[in-house]
Amino acid sequence: MASTTSTTSKTYIHGEPVPTPDAHAHVTPLKTYLGIFGALMFLTVLTVLVSFMDMGPYGIYPAMMVAVVKAALVIGYFMHLKWDDRFHSFVFLGTILFVAIFFALTFADLTTRDLMQGQWANDVLQEERIRATPEMLEARERFLSGSHGETPADGAVAPQGTTAQPPATTAPATDAPVQGQ
């Protein structure tokens, strides 16, 4: 007894093999391919023309729109997504949605970075704290002069504008036990 569907490959549903009809390839007419090719060429010329226009930072928007249209034509016709199962289209569009979200977050970061840079660096706040505390002001001057609070070695000369001062050390008390003994 012959089956009406031929089984070239097995598909399993709930662990059981089920017969699968032969997959048929979608045959697209040459006229459609040539039309899509012409549209892609037109959009390429449009992209080049837009690149010569001085639009400043807003030039990205028409370039991205043209790129999206070109990608949709290639995916829909050359990759046959237009005639494929709708689930594949759903998965592809979900992927595009997440990529768009990531691009939006990246663009938001890039456009607000200059506005936030002063707050991130806290240069003004740090300068106010240094000027308000004489010890901090003195420490900064020592650092900028190059001495870093160190005394020059025997025979070495202190940098210009600084004085060599012995380090402030405190001798341990004789009654106190020294750690490690």
PDB file of C-alpha atoms in Angstrom:
ATOM      1  CA  MET A   1       0.000   0.000   0.000  1.00  0.00           C
ATOM      2  CA  ALA A   2       1.547   3.274  -1.105  1.00  0.00           C
ATOM      3  CA  SER A   3       1.466   6.417   0.979  1.00  0.00           C
ATOM      4  CA  THR A   4       0.353   9.723  -0.495  1.00  0.00           C
ATOM      5  CA  THR A   5       3.235  11.531   1.144  1.00  0.00           C
ATOM      6  CA  SER A   6       6.787  10.439   0.674  1.00  0.00           C
ATOM      7  CA  THR A   7       9.055  10.522   3.644  1.00  0.00           C
ATOM      8  CA  THR A   8      12.542  11.730   2.858  1.00  0.00           C
ATOM      9  CA  SER A   9      13.376  12.685   6.427  1.00  0.00           C
ATOM     10  CA  LYS A  10      11.902  11.867   9.774  1.00  0.00           C
ATOM     11  CA  THR A  11      10.400  14.405  12.107  1.00  0.00           C
ATOM     12  CA  TYR A  12       9.727  13.553  15.709  1.00  0.00           C
ATOM     13  CA  ILE A  13       6.786  14.848  17.726  1.00  0.00           C
ATOM     14  CA  HIS A  14       6.700  13.827  21.388  1.00  0.00           C
ATOM     15  CA  GLY A  15       9.386  11.257  20.674  1.00  0.00           C
ATOM     16  CA  GLU A  16       7.408   9.510  17.939  1.00  0.00           C
ATOM     17  CA  PRO A  17       8.471   9.651  14.284  1.00  0.00           C
ATOM     18  CA  VAL A  18       5.900  11.208  11.992  1.00  0.00           C
ATOM     19  CA  PRO A  19       5.939  11.218   8.200  1.00  0.00           C
ATOM     20  CA  THR A  20       7.052  14.469   6.632  1.00  0.00           C
ATOM     21  CA  PRO A  21       6.076  15.497   3.118  1.00  0.00           C
ATOM     22  CA  ASP A  22       8.841  16.424   0.747  1.00  0.00           C
ATOM     23  CA  ALA A  23       9.801  20.042   1.139  1.00  0.00           C
ATOM     24  CA  HIS A  24       9.248  22.014  -2.003  1.00  0.00           C
ATOM     25  CA  ALA A  25      11.468  24.912  -2.885  1.00  0.00           C
ATOM     26  CA  HIS A  26       9.805  28.191  -3.635  1.00  0.00           C
ATOM     27  CA  VAL A  27      10.557  29.220  -7.186  1.00  0.00           C
ATOM     28  CA  THR A  28      10.763  32.966  -7.567  1.00  0.00           C
ATOM     29  CA  PRO A  29      10.440  34.424 -11.061  1.00  0.00           C
ATOM     30  CA  LEU A  30      13.503  36.095 -12.540  1.00  0.00           C
ATOM     31  CA  LYS A  31      11.449  39.291 -12.981  1.00  0.00           C
ATOM     32  CA  THR A  32      11.090  39.551  -9.176  1.00  0.00           C
ATOM     33  CA  TYR A  33      14.817  39.088  -8.617  1.00  0.00           C
ATOM     34  CA  LEU A  34      15.639  41.744 -11.193  1.00  0.00           C
ATOM     35  CA  GLY A  35      13.144  44.132  -9.590  1.00  0.00           C
ATOM     36  CA  ILE A  36      14.697  43.603  -6.159  1.00  0.00           C
ATOM     37  CA  PHE A  37      18.164  44.048  -7.662  1.00  0.00           C
ATOM     38  CA  GLY A  38      17.056  47.352  -9.230  1.00  0.00           C
ATOM     39  CA  ALA A  39      15.584  48.526  -5.920  1.00  0.00           C
ATOM     40  CA  LEU A  40      18.823  47.651  -4.114  1.00  0.00           C
ATOM     41  CA  MET A  41      20.871  49.567  -6.694  1.00  0.00           C
ATOM     42  CA  PHE A  42      18.570  52.590  -6.380  1.00  0.00           C
ATOM     43  CA  LEU A  43      18.882  52.498  -2.576  1.00  0.00           C
ATOM     44  CA  THR A  44      22.666  52.202  -2.852  1.00  0.00           C
ATOM     45  CA  VAL A  45      22.798  55.328  -5.039  1.00  0.00           C
ATOM     46  CA  LEU A  46      20.485  57.049  -2.540  1.00  0.00           C
ATOM     47  CA  THR A  47      22.844  56.118   0.301  1.00  0.00           C
ATOM     48  CA  VAL A  48      25.814  57.599  -1.562  1.00  0.00           C
ATOM     49  CA  LEU A  49      23.902  60.811  -2.346  1.00  0.00           C
ATOM     50  CA  VAL A  50      22.827  61.210   1.275  1.00  0.00           C
ATOM     51  CA  SER A  51      26.428  60.714   2.421  1.00  0.00           C
ATOM     52  CA  PHE A  52      27.473  63.788   0.416  1.00  0.00           C
ATOM     53  CA  MET A  53      24.830  65.942   2.082  1.00  0.00           C
ATOM     54  CA  ASP A  54      26.152  67.821   5.103  1.00  0.00           C
ATOM     55  CA  MET A  55      23.574  66.780   7.678  1.00  0.00           C
ATOM     56  CA  GLY A  56      25.914  66.772  10.659  1.00  0.00           C
ATOM     57  CA  PRO A  57      25.040  64.259  13.355  1.00  0.00           C
ATOM     58  CA  TYR A  58      21.581  63.702  11.812  1.00  0.00           C
ATOM     59  CA  GLY A  59      23.030  61.959   8.751  1.00  0.00           C
ATOM     60  CA  ILE A  60      22.853  58.630  10.568  1.00  0.00           C
ATOM     61  CA  TYR A  61      19.037  58.539  10.491  1.00  0.00           C
ATOM     62  CA  PRO A  62      18.457  58.439   6.707  1.00  0.00           C
ATOM     63  CA  ALA A  63      21.437  56.105   6.305  1.00  0.00           C
ATOM     64  CA  MET A  64      19.975  53.677   8.852  1.00  0.00           C
ATOM     65  CA  MET A  65      16.506  53.859   7.276  1.00  0.00           C
ATOM     66  CA  VAL A  66      17.896  53.015   3.827  1.00  0.00           C
ATOM     67  CA  ALA A  67      19.988  50.207   5.340  1.00  0.00           C
ATOM     68  CA  VAL A  68      16.924  48.732   7.058  1.00  0.00           C
ATOM     69  CA  VAL A  69      14.926  48.775   3.813  1.00  0.00           C
ATOM     70  CA  LYS A  70      17.788  47.138   1.920  1.00  0.00           C
ATOM     71  CA  ALA A  71      18.176  44.476   4.608  1.00  0.00           C
ATOM     72  CA  ALA A  72      14.430  43.784   4.542  1.00  0.00           C
ATOM     73  CA  LEU A  73      14.522  43.267   0.761  1.00  0.00           C
ATOM     74  CA  VAL A  74      17.485  40.903   0.971  1.00  0.00           C
ATOM     75  CA  ILE A  75      16.016  38.933   3.878  1.00  0.00           C
ATOM     76  CA  GLY A  76      12.527  38.765   2.442  1.00  0.00           C
ATOM     77  CA  TYR A  77      13.349  37.836  -1.146  1.00  0.00           C
ATOM     78  CA  PHE A  78      16.887  36.472  -1.415  1.00  0.00           C
ATOM     79  CA  MET A  79      16.679  34.520   1.850  1.00  0.00           C
ATOM     80  CA  HIS A  80      13.039  33.528   1.116  1.00  0.00           C
ATOM     81  CA  LEU A  81      11.750  34.641   4.518  1.00  0.00           C
ATOM     82  CA  LYS A  82       8.688  36.057   2.772  1.00  0.00           C
ATOM     83  CA  TRP A  83       7.544  32.548   1.828  1.00  0.00           C
ATOM     84  CA  ASP A  84       8.899  30.763   4.900  1.00  0.00           C
ATOM     85  CA  ASP A  85       7.031  29.664   8.016  1.00  0.00           C
ATOM     86  CA  ARG A  86       5.669  32.606  10.033  1.00  0.00           C
ATOM     87  CA  PHE A  87       7.420  31.336  13.139  1.00  0.00           C
ATOM     88  CA  HIS A  88      10.786  32.034  11.500  1.00  0.00           C
ATOM     89  CA  SER A  89       9.634  35.574  10.743  1.00  0.00           C
ATOM     90  CA  PHE A  90       8.568  35.979  14.369  1.00  0.00           C
ATOM     91  CA  VAL A  91      11.979  34.806  15.635  1.00  0.00           C
ATOM     92  CA  PHE A  92      13.791  37.075  13.203  1.00  0.00           C
ATOM     93  CA  LEU A  93      11.705  40.137  14.090  1.00  0.00           C
ATOM     94  CA  GLY A  94      12.192  39.416  17.802  1.00  0.00           C
ATOM     95  CA  THR A  95      15.938  39.401  17.228  1.00  0.00           C
ATOM     96  CA  ILE A  96      15.709  42.682  15.347  1.00  0.00           C
ATOM     97  CA  LEU A  97      13.687  44.169  18.214  1.00  0.00           C
ATOM     98  CA  PHE A  98      16.375  43.314  20.754  1.00  0.00           C
ATOM     99  CA  VAL A  99      19.141  44.629  18.501  1.00  0.00           C
ATOM    100  CA  ALA A 100      17.135  47.870  18.120  1.00  0.00           C
ATOM    101  CA  ILE A 101      16.849  48.124  21.904  1.00  0.00           C
ATOM    102  CA  PHE A 102      20.612  47.679  22.294  1.00  0.00           C
ATOM    103  CA  PHE A 103      21.264  50.312  19.621  1.00  0.00           C
ATOM    104  CA  ALA A 104      18.842  52.711  21.317  1.00  0.00           C
ATOM    105  CA  LEU A 105      20.599  52.270  24.653  1.00  0.00           C
ATOM    106  CA  THR A 106      23.979  52.807  23.007  1.00  0.00           C
ATOM    107  CA  PHE A 107      22.786  55.956  21.221  1.00  0.00           C
ATOM    108  CA  ALA A 108      21.280  57.240  24.480  1.00  0.00           C
ATOM    109  CA  ASP A 109      24.615  56.696  26.209  1.00  0.00           C
ATOM    110  CA  LEU A 110      26.584  58.420  23.467  1.00  0.00           C
ATOM    111  CA  THR A 111      24.290  61.452  23.310  1.00  0.00           C
ATOM    112  CA  THR A 112      24.221  62.033  27.072  1.00  0.00           C
ATOM    113  CA  ARG A 113      27.857  61.253  27.841  1.00  0.00           C
ATOM    114  CA  ASP A 114      29.049  64.855  27.383  1.00  0.00           C
ATOM    115  CA  LEU A 115      26.263  66.167  29.590  1.00  0.00           C
ATOM    116  CA  MET A 116      27.194  63.814  32.415  1.00  0.00           C
ATOM    117  CA  GLN A 117      30.982  63.988  32.118  1.00  0.00           C
ATOM    118  CA  GLY A 118      31.350  66.897  34.563  1.00  0.00           C
ATOM    119  CA  GLN A 119      29.296  65.125  37.196  1.00  0.00           C
ATOM    120  CA  TRP A 120      31.169  61.851  36.755  1.00  0.00           C
ATOM    121  CA  ALA A 121      34.588  63.421  37.068  1.00  0.00           C
ATOM    122  CA  ASN A 122      33.640  65.555  40.113  1.00  0.00           C
ATOM    123  CA  ASP A 123      36.483  67.958  39.289  1.00  0.00           C
ATOM    124  CA  VAL A 124      34.726  70.925  40.875  1.00  0.00           C
ATOM    125  CA  LEU A 125      33.866  69.046  44.057  1.00  0.00           C
ATOM    126  CA  GLN A 126      37.405  67.701  44.426  1.00  0.00           C
ATOM    127  CA  GLU A 127      38.891  71.170  43.916  1.00  0.00           C
ATOM    128  CA  GLU A 128      36.574  72.633  46.564  1.00  0.00           C
ATOM    129  CA  ARG A 129      37.594  69.954  49.080  1.00  0.00           C
ATOM    130  CA  ILE A 130      41.297  70.513  48.406  1.00  0.00           C
ATOM    131  CA  ARG A 131      41.020  74.288  48.850  1.00  0.00           C
ATOM    132  CA  ALA A 132      38.928  73.949  52.027  1.00  0.00           C
ATOM    133  CA  THR A 133      41.507  71.784  53.806  1.00  0.00           C
ATOM    134  CA  PRO A 134      44.992  73.279  54.292  1.00  0.00           C
ATOM    135  CA  GLU A 135      46.572  69.823  54.690  1.00  0.00           C
ATOM    136  CA  MET A 136      45.131  68.718  51.343  1.00  0.00           C
ATOM    137  CA  LEU A 137      46.337  71.925  49.658  1.00  0.00           C
ATOM    138  CA  GLU A 138      49.818  71.385  51.096  1.00  0.00           C
ATOM    139  CA  ALA A 139      49.829  67.729  50.034  1.00  0.00           C
ATOM    140  CA  ARG A 140      48.856  68.687  46.497  1.00  0.00           C
ATOM    141  CA  GLU A 141      51.630  71.269  46.321  1.00  0.00           C
ATOM    142  CA  ARG A 142      54.150  68.677  47.534  1.00  0.00           C
ATOM    143  CA  PHE A 143      52.907  66.216  44.948  1.00  0.00           C
ATOM    144  CA  LEU A 144      53.052  68.733  42.114  1.00  0.00           C
ATOM    145  CA  SER A 145      56.538  69.851  43.135  1.00  0.00           C
ATOM    146  CA  GLY A 146      57.772  66.276  42.960  1.00  0.00           C
ATOM    147  CA  SER A 147      58.854  65.696  46.552  1.00  0.00           C
ATOM    148  CA  HIS A 148      55.899  63.479  47.502  1.00  0.00           C
ATOM    149  CA  GLY A 149      56.752  64.060  51.192  1.00  0.00           C
ATOM    150  CA  GLU A 150      60.003  62.094  51.017  1.00  0.00           C
ATOM    151  CA  THR A 151      63.346  63.245  52.309  1.00  0.00           C
ATOM    152  CA  PRO A 152      66.242  63.161  49.885  1.00  0.00           C
ATOM    153  CA  ALA A 153      68.839  60.473  50.437  1.00  0.00           C
ATOM    154  CA  ASP A 154      72.222  61.418  51.888  1.00  0.00           C
ATOM    155  CA  GLY A 155      73.989  63.723  49.502  1.00  0.00           C
ATOM    156  CA  ALA A 156      70.878  64.205  47.286  1.00  0.00           C
ATOM    157  CA  VAL A 157      69.471  67.633  46.707  1.00  0.00           C
ATOM    158  CA  ALA A 158      65.774  68.400  47.293  1.00  0.00           C
ATOM    159  CA  PRO A 159      63.868  69.647  44.236  1.00  0.00           C
ATOM    160  CA  GLN A 160      63.706  73.413  43.713  1.00  0.00           C
ATOM    161  CA  GLY A 161      61.125  75.125  45.895  1.00  0.00           C
ATOM    162  CA  THR A 162      60.989  72.368  48.518  1.00  0.00           C
ATOM    163  CA  THR A 163      62.808  71.859  51.765  1.00  0.00           C
ATOM    164  CA  ALA A 164      64.113  68.581  52.984  1.00  0.00           C
ATOM    165  CA  GLN A 165      62.484  67.729  56.271  1.00  0.00           C
ATOM    166  CA  PRO A 166      63.096  64.570  58.226  1.00  0.00           C
ATOM    167  CA  PRO A 167      60.129  62.240  58.282  1.00  0.00           C
ATOM    168  CA  ALA A 168      58.001  62.307  61.366  1.00  0.00           C
ATOM    169  CA  THR A 169      58.545  58.981  63.071  1.00  0.00           C
ATOM    170  CA  THR A 170      57.553  57.784  66.458  1.00  0.00           C
ATOM    171  CA  ALA A 171      59.727  55.308  68.281  1.00  0.00           C
ATOM    172  CA  PRO A 172      57.865  52.368  69.789  1.00  0.00           C
ATOM    173  CA  ALA A 173      57.634  52.330  73.549  1.00  0.00           C
ATOM    174  CA  THR A 174      60.234  50.130  75.195  1.00  0.00           C
ATOM    175  CA  ASP A 175      57.662  48.420  77.396  1.00  0.00           C
ATOM    176  CA  ALA A 176      55.383  47.501  74.500  1.00  0.00           C
ATOM    177  CA  PRO A 177      56.036  44.115  72.945  1.00  0.00           C
ATOM    178  CA  VAL A 178      57.008  44.273  69.304  1.00  0.00           C
ATOM    179  CA  GLN A 179      54.778  42.263  67.020  1.00  0.00           C
ATOM    180  CA  GLY A 180      56.423  39.068  65.859  1.00  0.00           C
ATOM    181  CA  GLN A 181      58.518  38.431  68.965  1.00  0.00           C
TER     182      GLN A 181
END
